[in-house]
Structure formats: structure tokens, C-alpha cells
Short mmCIF file of C-alpha atoms and ligand atoms in Angstrom, two decimals:
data_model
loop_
_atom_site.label_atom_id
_atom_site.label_comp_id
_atom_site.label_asym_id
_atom_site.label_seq_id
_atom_site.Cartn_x
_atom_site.Cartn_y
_atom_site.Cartn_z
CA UNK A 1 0.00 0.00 0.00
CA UNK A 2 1.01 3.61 -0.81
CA UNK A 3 1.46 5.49 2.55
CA UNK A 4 -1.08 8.49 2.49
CA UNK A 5 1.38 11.38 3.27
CA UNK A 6 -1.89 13.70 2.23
CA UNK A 7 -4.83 13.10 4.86
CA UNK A 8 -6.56 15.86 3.98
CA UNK A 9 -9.79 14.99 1.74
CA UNK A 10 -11.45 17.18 -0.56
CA UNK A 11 -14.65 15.83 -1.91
CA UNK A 12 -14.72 15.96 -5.85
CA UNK A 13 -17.82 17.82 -5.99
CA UNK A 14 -16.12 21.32 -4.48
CA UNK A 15 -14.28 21.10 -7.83
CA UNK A 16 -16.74 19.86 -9.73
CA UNK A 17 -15.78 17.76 -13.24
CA UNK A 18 -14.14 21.23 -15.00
CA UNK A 19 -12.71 22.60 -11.59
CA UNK A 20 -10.94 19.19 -11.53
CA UNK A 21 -9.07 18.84 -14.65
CA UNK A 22 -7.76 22.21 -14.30
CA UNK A 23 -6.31 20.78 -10.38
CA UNK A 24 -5.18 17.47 -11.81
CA UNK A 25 -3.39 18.85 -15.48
CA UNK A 26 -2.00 22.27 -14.26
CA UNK A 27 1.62 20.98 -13.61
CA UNK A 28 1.80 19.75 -16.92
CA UNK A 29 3.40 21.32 -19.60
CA UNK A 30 3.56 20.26 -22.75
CA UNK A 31 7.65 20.40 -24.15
CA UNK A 32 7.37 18.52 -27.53
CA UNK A 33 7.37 20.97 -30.56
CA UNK A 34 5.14 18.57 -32.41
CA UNK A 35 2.53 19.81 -29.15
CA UNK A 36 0.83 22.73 -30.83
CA UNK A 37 -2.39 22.30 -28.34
CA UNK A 38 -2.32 19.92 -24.75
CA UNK A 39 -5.03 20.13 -22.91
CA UNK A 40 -8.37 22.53 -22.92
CA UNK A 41 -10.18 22.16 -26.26
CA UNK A 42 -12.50 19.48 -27.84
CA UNK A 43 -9.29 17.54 -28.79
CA UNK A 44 -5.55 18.17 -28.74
CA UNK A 45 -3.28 19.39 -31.36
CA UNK A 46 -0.37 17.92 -32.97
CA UNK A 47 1.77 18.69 -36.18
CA UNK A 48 3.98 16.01 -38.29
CA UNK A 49 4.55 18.22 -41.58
CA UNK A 50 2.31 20.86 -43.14
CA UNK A 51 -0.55 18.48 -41.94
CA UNK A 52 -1.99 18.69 -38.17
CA UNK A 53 -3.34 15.84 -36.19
CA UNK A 54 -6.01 16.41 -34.05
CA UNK A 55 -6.84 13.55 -30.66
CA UNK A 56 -9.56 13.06 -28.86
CA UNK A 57 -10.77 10.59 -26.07
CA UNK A 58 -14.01 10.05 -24.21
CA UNK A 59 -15.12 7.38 -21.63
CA UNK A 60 -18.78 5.99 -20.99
CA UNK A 61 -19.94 4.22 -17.98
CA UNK A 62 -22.59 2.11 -17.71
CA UNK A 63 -25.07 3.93 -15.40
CA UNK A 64 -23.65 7.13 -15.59
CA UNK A 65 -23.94 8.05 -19.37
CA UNK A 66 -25.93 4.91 -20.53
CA UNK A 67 -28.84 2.66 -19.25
CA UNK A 68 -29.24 -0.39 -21.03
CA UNK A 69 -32.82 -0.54 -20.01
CA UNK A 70 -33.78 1.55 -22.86
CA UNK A 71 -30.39 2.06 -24.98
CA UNK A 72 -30.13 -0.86 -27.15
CA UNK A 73 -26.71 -2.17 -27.66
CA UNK A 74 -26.11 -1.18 -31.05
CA UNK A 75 -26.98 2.15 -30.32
CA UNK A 76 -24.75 2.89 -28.06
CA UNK A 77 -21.79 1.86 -29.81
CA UNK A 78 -22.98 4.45 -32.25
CA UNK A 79 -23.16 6.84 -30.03
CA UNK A 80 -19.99 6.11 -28.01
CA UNK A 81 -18.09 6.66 -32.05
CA UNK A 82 -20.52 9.69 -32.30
CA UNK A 83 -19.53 11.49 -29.88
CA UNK A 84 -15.67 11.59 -29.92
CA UNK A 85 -15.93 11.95 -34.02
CA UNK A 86 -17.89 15.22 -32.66
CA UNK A 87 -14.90 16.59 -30.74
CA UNK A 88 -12.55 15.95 -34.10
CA UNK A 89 -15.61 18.11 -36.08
CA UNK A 90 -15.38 20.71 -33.14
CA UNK A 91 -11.58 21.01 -34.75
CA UNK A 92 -12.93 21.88 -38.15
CA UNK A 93 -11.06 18.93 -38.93
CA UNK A 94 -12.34 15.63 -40.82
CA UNK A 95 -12.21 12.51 -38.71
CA UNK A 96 -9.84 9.75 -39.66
CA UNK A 97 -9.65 6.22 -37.40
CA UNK A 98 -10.46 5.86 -33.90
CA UNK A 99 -9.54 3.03 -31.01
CA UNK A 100 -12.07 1.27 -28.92
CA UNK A 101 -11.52 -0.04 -25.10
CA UNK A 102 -14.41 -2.00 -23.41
CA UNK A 103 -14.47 -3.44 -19.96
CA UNK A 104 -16.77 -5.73 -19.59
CA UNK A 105 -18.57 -8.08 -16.75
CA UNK A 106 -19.56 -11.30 -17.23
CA UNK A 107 -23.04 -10.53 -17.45
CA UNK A 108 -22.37 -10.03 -21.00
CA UNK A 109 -22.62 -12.84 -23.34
CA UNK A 110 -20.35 -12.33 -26.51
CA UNK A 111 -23.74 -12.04 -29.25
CA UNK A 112 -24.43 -8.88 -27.04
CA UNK A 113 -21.01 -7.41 -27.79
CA UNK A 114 -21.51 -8.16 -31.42
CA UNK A 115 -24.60 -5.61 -31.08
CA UNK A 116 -22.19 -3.17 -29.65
CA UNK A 117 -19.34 -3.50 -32.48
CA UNK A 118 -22.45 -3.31 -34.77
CA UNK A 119 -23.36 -0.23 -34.17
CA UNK A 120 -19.49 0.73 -34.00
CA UNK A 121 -18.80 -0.37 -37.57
CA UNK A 122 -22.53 1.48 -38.83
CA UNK A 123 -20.70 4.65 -36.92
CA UNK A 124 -17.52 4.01 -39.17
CA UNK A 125 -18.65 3.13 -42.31
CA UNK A 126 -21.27 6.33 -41.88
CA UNK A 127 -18.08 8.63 -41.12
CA UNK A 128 -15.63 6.84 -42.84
CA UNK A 129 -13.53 6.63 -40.05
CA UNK A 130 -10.74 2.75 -39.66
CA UNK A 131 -11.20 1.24 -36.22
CA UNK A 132 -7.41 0.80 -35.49
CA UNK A 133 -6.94 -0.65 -32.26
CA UNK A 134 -8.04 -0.22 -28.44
CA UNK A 135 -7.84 -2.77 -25.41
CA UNK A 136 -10.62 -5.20 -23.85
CA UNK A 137 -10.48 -6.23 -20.08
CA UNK A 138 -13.00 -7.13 -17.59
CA UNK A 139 -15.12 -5.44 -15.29
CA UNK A 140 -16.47 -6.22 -11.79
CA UNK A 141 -19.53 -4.62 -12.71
CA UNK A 142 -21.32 -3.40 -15.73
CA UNK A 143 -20.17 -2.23 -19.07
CA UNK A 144 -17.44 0.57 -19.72
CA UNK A 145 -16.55 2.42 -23.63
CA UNK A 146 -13.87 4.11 -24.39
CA UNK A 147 -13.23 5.49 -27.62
CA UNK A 148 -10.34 7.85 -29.10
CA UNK A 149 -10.80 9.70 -32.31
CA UNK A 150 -7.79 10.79 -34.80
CA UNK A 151 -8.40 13.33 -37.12
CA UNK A 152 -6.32 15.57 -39.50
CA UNK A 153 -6.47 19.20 -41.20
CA UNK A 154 -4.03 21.61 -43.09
CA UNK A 155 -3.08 23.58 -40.40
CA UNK A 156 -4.73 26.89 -41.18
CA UNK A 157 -7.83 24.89 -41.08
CA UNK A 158 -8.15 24.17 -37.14
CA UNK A 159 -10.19 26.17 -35.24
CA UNK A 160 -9.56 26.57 -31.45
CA UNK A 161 -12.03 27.94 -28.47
CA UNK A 162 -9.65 30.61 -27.46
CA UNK A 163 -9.65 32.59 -30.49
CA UNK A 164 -13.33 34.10 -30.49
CA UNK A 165 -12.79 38.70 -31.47
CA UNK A 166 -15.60 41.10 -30.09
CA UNK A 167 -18.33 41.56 -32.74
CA UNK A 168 -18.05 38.17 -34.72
CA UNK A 169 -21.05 36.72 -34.69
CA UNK A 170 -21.98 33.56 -33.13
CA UNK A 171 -23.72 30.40 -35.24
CA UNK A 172 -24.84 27.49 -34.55
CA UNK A 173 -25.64 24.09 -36.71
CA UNK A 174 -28.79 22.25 -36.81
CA UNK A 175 -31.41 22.34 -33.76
CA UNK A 176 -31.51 22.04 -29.86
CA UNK A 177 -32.68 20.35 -26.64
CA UNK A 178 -33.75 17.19 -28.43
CA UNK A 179 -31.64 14.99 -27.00
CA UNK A 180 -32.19 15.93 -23.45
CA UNK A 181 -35.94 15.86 -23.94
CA UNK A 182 -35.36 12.53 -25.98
CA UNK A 183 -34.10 11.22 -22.78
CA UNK A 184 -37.20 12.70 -20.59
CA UNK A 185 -39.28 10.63 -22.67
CA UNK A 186 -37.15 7.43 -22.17
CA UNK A 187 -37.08 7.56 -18.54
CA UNK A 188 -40.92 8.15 -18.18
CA UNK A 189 -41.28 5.28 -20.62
CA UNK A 190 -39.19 3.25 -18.38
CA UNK A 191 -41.03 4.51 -15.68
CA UNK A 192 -44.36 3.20 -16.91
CA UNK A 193 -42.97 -0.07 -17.89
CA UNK A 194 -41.22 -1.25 -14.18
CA UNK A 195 -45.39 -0.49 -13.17
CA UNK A 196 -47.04 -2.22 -16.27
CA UNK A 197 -44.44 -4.16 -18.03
CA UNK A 198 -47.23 -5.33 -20.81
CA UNK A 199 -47.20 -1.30 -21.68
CA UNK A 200 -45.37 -0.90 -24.83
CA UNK A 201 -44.93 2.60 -25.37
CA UNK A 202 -45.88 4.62 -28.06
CA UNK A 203 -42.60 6.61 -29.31
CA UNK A 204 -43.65 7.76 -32.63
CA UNK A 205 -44.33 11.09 -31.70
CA UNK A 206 -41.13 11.76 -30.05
CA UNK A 207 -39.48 9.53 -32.92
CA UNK A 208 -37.02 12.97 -33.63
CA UNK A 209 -35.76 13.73 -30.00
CA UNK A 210 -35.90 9.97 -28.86
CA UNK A 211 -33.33 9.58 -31.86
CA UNK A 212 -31.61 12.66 -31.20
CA UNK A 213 -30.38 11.09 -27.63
CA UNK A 214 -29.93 7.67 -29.33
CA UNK A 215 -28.45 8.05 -31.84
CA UNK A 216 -26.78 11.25 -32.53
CA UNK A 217 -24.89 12.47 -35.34
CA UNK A 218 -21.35 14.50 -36.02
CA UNK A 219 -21.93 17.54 -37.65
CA UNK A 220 -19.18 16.32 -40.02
CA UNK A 221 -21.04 18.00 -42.66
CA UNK A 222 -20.37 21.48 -41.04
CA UNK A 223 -16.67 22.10 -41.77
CA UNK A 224 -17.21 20.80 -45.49
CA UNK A 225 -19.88 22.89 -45.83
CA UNK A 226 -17.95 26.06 -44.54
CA UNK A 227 -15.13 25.52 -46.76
CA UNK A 228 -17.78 25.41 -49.91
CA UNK A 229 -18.82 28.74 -48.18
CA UNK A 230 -15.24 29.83 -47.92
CA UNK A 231 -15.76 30.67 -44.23
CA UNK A 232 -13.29 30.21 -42.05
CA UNK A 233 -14.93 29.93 -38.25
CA UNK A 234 -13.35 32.44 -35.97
CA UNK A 235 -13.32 29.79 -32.90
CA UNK A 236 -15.83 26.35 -32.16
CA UNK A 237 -16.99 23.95 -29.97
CA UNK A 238 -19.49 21.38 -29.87
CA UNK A 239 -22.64 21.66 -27.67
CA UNK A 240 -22.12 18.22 -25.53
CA UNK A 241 -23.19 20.04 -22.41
CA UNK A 242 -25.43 22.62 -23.33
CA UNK A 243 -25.46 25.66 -25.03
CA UNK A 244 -24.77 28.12 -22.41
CA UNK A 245 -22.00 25.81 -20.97
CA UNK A 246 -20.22 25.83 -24.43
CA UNK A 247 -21.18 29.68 -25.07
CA UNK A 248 -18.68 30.44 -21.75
CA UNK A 249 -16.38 28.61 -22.82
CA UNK A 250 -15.93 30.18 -25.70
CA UNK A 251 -15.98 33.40 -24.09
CA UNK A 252 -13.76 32.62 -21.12
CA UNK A 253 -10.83 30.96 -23.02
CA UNK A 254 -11.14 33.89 -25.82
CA UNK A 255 -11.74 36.79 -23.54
CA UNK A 256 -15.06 38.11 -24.67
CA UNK A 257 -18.66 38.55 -23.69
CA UNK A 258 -21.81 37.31 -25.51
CA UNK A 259 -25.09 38.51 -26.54
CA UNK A 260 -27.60 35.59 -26.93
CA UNK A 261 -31.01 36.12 -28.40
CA UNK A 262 -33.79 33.97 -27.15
CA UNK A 263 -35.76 34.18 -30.49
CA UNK A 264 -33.02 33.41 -32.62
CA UNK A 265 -32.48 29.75 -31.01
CA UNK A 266 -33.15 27.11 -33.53
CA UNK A 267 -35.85 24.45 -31.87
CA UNK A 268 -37.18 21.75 -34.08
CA UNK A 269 -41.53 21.82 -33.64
CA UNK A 270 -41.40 18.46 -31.40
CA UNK A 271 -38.88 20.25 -28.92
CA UNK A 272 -41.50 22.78 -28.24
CA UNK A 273 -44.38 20.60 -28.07
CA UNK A 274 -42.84 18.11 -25.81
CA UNK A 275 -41.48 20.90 -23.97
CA UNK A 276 -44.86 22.30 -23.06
CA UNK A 277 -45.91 18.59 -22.34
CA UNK A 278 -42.79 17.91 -19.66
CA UNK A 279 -43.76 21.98 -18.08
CA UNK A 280 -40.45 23.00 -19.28
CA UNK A 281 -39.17 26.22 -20.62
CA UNK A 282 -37.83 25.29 -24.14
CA UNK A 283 -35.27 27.68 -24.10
CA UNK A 284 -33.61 26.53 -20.54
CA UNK A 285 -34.00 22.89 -22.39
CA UNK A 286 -31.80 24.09 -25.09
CA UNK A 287 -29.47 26.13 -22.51
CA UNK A 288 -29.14 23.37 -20.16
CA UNK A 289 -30.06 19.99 -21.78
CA UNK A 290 -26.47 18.85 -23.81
CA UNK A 291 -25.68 16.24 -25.83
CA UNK A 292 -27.04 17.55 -29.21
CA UNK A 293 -23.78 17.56 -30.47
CA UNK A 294 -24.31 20.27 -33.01
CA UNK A 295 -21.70 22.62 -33.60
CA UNK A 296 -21.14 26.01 -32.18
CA UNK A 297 -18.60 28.17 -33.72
CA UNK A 298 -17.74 32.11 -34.40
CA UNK A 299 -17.58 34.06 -37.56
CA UNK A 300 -16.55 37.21 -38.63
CA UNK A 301 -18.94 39.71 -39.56
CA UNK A 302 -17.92 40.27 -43.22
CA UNK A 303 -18.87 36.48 -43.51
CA UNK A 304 -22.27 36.81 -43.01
CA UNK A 305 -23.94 37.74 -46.32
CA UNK A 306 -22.07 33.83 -47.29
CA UNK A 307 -24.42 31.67 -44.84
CA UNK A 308 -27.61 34.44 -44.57
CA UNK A 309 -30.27 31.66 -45.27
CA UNK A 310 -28.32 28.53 -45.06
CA UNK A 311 -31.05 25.82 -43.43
CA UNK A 312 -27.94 24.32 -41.63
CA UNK A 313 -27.07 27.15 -39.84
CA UNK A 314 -28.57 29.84 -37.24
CA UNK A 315 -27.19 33.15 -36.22
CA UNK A 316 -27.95 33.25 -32.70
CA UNK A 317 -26.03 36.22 -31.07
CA UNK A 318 -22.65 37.86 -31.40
CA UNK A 319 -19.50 38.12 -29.35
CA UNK A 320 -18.91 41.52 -26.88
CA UNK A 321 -15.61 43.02 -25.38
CA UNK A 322 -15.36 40.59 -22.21
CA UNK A 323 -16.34 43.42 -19.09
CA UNK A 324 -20.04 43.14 -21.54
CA UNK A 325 -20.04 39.75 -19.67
CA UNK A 326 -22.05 37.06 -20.97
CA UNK A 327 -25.98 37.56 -21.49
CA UNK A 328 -29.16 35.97 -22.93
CA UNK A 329 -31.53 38.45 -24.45
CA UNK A 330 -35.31 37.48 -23.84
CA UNK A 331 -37.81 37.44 -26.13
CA UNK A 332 -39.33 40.36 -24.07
CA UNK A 333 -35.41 42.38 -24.61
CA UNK A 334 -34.27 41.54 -20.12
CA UNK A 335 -30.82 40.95 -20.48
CA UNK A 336 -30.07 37.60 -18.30
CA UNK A 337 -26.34 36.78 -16.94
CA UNK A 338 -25.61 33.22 -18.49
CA UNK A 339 -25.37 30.25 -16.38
CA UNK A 340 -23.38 26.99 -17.28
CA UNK A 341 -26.20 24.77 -15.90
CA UNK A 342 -24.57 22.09 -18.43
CA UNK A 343 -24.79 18.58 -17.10
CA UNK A 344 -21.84 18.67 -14.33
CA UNK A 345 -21.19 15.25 -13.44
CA UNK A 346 -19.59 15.87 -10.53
CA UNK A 347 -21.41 18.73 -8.58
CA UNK A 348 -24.28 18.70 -6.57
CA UNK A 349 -27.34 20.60 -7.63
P1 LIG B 1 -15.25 17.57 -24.17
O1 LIG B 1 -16.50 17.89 -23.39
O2 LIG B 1 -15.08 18.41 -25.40
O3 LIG B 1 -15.09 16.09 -24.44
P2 LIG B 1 -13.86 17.67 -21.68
O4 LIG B 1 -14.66 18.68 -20.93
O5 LIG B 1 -14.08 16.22 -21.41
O6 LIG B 1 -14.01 17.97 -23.25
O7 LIG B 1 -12.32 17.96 -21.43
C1 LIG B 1 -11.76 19.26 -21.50
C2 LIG B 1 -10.25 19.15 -21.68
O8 LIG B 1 -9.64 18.47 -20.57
C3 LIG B 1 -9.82 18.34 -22.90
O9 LIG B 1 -8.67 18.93 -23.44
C4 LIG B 1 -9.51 16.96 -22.33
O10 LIG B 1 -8.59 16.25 -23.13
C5 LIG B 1 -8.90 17.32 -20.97
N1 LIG B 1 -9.07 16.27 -19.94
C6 LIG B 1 -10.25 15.79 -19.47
N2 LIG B 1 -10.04 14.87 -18.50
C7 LIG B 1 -8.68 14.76 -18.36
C8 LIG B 1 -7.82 13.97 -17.51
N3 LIG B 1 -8.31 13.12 -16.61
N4 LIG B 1 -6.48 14.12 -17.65
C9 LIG B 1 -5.98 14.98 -18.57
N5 LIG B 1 -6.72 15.75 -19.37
C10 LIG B 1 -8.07 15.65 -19.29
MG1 LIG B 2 -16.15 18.83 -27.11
#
């Protein structure tokens, strides 16, 4: 055993999951030249020739960011690919190969792991991405994913969060809050089956947010379609934990404020309606809910006229010298400070 020489103990949630990877990574600094970005983006940097190489890694635990009760197998092996290929996207870079570690319990029987890889290969062949490698061990309990994504750009091409100006204006891809009211839906369904398990529930109205939490997609589309544009994105990010989470990052690493128009974020019809079902506010769904994994990037004003009207894309504020701070205009014109309510895994409500 390693003597303690440290007794004192600090539980995790003063830090909370963002207060703790600053504690854990400060001392490190990165000395390789090939290191052009360590830690504090959607994935790191690194350059071997005039390309650059672009890393990222994310981990899934069974009961923590998956229940099996009501996310199939195959699914989730999508998803688990999704999600890191989303952090390559959040690059502006295209996706290349990616690893996969499991560790598994013996609960699993191997036809149930052929579901997962399933779904993995759909999420490769979809993305065009080579699974190259990754580890398999077991578990004492439950099911664990890890996946690493490798991507590459010219280096001109790679867009950082630090690197947002005053006055670009802020965009947005696709639509939000699906995904977390995709998952409302799920647990009430699960809900109403441990009371009547001969209920089978009726998803096809929610069919668009139940798939937006089951199955979401890259916005791998996005950078193409910005280089068609010939925009080049000012900063990005991608919206795992919720737009106003993302939206301070932005701001904090780049050292600007933000104005945020209520109107002007995109909601698909079923977000609303299922919204008003659930007595939520739609816009603190999209503000707070997370994993849409739709991009969220800056541009500079000149660039507008080039993606006025695109149906990919929605203006949805612009960027403000930082002592602005960070607001959300209401519908009604209050001016709100913004809140990272983002799902926090490790902090209490
Ligand atoms: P994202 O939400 O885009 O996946 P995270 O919030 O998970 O990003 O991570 C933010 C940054 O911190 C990233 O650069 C990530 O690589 C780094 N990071 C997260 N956890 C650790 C860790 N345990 N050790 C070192 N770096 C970490
Ligand atoms: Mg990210």
C-alpha cells in the first residue's frame, strides 16, 4: 500500500468535473514541438509536416452516461463513435480512425457485444472513419466504452475555443434540446414499464428527439460545408453540455462577452411541443439539456452575407468586449447573466 502522506480529503464535488481537470493537469506542460495544443479544447493538437493531427478521447460508464434498459446495444456503440468523431468536427477537422476499449462483466454474453461492435462499424462506415486498435479487459460490474478519435487538417484549417474577437457573430448548426428531452421521454417510458411491463410505449411522436439522444450524429457535414462557403470559423466547440455551458467557454478561453437572443435559437416543432408537455421552458431545455452535439462556432462579420439563409445554420447572437459579460436576451429584450447549468457530473445541484 502507498502510505497516504496527504490526509486531507477534498470531496470531488467542491471542484466539480471542470474545476478538476484544471487541479489534476496544471503541472503539466507540454515540451514537444510537435505539441501545438495539450489540454483545454474538444481535442488536442499535434503537427507532423504541413498536416496537423487532431486527438480526442471520451469514456462511458454504464449507469452514468448509458442505461441499457432503454439504450439498445447497437446504439450505443454508435453513439460512443458519435460522440468523440464530434470533438474531431469541433476542430474543423475531418475525422480519420479511432480506437475502442471496453471493460466488460460477465453478465455479457459475446452475441451482445456483437450488437455493440455493430453499431461501432454502422458509426464508421457512416463517417468513414478505420477502427485501429483499443484494449478489452474485464469489469467487476457493468459495461465501460472508451473510444479515441484521430483526425487531420491543413493547419490553417483548425479552429480553437480561445480565439473568439468582439463583434463576430456567433452560429450554430442544426437544432436544440432534443436529445435531453429525448431522454425525458425514455425515462418516463421506463417509468411506466417497471409499473405495467405489458405497456409498450408509443414513441412515434417523439421519434425525432428519442433519436436525437440515441443516436446522434457528427456535424461532419459542417466544416465541409464552410469551406464550400469559404468561411473560415473564428473559434468552435461542440454543444455536448449545453449551449450556455459551451457559449462560456468560448468566451472565457477567448476573452469576450456574448449577446444571446432567445428568439433566434433554432428548436425543431417536437422540442417545443414536448417541452410544453414535460412543463419545461424550451429555451432553458436548449441552454441546459447537452448532448445535441451540433456545432457552435464564431464568424466574422464580413462572412455573413455567405451563410444568410443557409437551413444548416442559425445566427444566434454575437461576441462583446469581455467586461459586456455574458448575457441571454429574452424574447421580451431583459438581459439575463448566463449560467453553465450544463450537465456537471460531478457537482451537486
Ligand atoms: P469535451 O467535453 O469536449 O469532451 P472535456 O470537458 O471532457 O471535453 O475535457 C476538457 C479538456 O480536458 C480536454 O482537453 C480533455 O482532453 C482534458 N481532460 C479531461 N479529462 C482529463 C484527464 N483526466 N487528464 C488529462 N486531461 C483531461
Ligand atoms: Mg467537445
Amino acid at each position: 500500500m502507498l502510505e497516504d502522506k496527504n490526509p486531507k480529503r477534498t470531496p470531488l464535488e467542491e471542484l466539480g468535473e471542470f474545476g478538476l481537470i484544471e487541479h489534476l493537469t496544471k503541472n503539466f506542460t507540454p515540451t514537444h514541438p510537435t505539441t501545438i495544443k495539450g489540454i483545454n479544447d474538444d481535442a488536442a493538437v499535434m503537427e507532423f509536416g504541413d498536416r496537423q493531427t487532431v486527438i480526442s478521447t471520451d469514456l462511458l460508464v454504464e449507469g452514468v452516461h448509458f442505461d441499457l434498459s432503454y439504450a439498445p446495444l447497437k446504439h450505443l456503440g454508435y453513439k460512443a463513435v458519435a460522440v468523440n468523431l464530434s470533438d474531431i468536427c469541433a476542430m474543423n477537422a475531418t475525422p480519420t480512425q479511432i480506437t475502442v476499449s471496453i471493460a466488460v462483466s460477465n453478465r455479457f454474453p459475446v452475441e451482445a457485444l456483437e450488437e455493440l461492435y455493430d453499431g461501432i462499424a454502422l458509426a464508421c462506415k457512416r463517417y468513414k472513419v478505420d477502427l485501429v486498435g483499443g484494449d478489452t479487459t474485464s469489469s467487476t460490474k457493468g459495461l465501460l466504452i472508451s473510444v479515441t478519435a484521430i483526425g487531420v487538417a491543413p493547419k490553417e484549417d483548425i479552429t480553437y475555443r480561445n480565439t473568439a474577437k468582439p463583434n463576430d457573430l456567433l452560429v450554430v448548426s442544426g437544432d436544440l434540446g432534443g436529445a435531453y428531452l429525448g431522454l425525458q421521454v425514455l425515462e418516463r417510458e421506463k417509468e411506466v414499464f417497471k409499473v405495467n411491463p405489458n405497456n409498450q410505449p408509443d414513441l412515434a411522436p417523439y421519434a425525432y428527439i428519442v433519436e436525437r439522444q440515441l443516436k446522434p450524429e457528427p456535424r461532419a457535414d459542417i466544416p465541409e460545408i464552410l469551406k464550400d462557403l469559404q468561411v473560415r470559423p473564428t473559434s468552435m466547440i461542440d454543444i455536448s453540455d449545453g449551449l450556455s455551458s459551451e457559449i462560456l467557454h468560448l468566451c472565457k478561453q477567448s476573452g469576450v462577452g456574448c449577446n444571446l437572443y432567445e428568439d433566434k435559437i433554432p428548436l425543431d416543432p417536437q422540442v417545443i411541443s414536448t417541452s410544453e408537455e414535460f412543463e419545461l421552458n424550451s429555451t432553458m431545455v436548449a441552454l441546459s439539456g447537452g448532448e445535441d452535439y451540433e456545432l457552435l462556432f464564431t464568424i466574422a462579420q464580413e462572412d455573413y452575407p455567405k451563410i444568410k439563409g443557409n437551413p444548416h445554420l442559425s445566427v444566434i447572437g454575437h461576441m462583446t468586449e469581455k467586461h459586456e459579460g455574458a448575457h441571454l436576451i429574452t424574447r421580451i429584450g431583459t438581459k439575463i447573466p448566463l449560467e453553465a447549468r450544463g450537465w456537471n457530473a460531478l457537482k451537486k445541484d
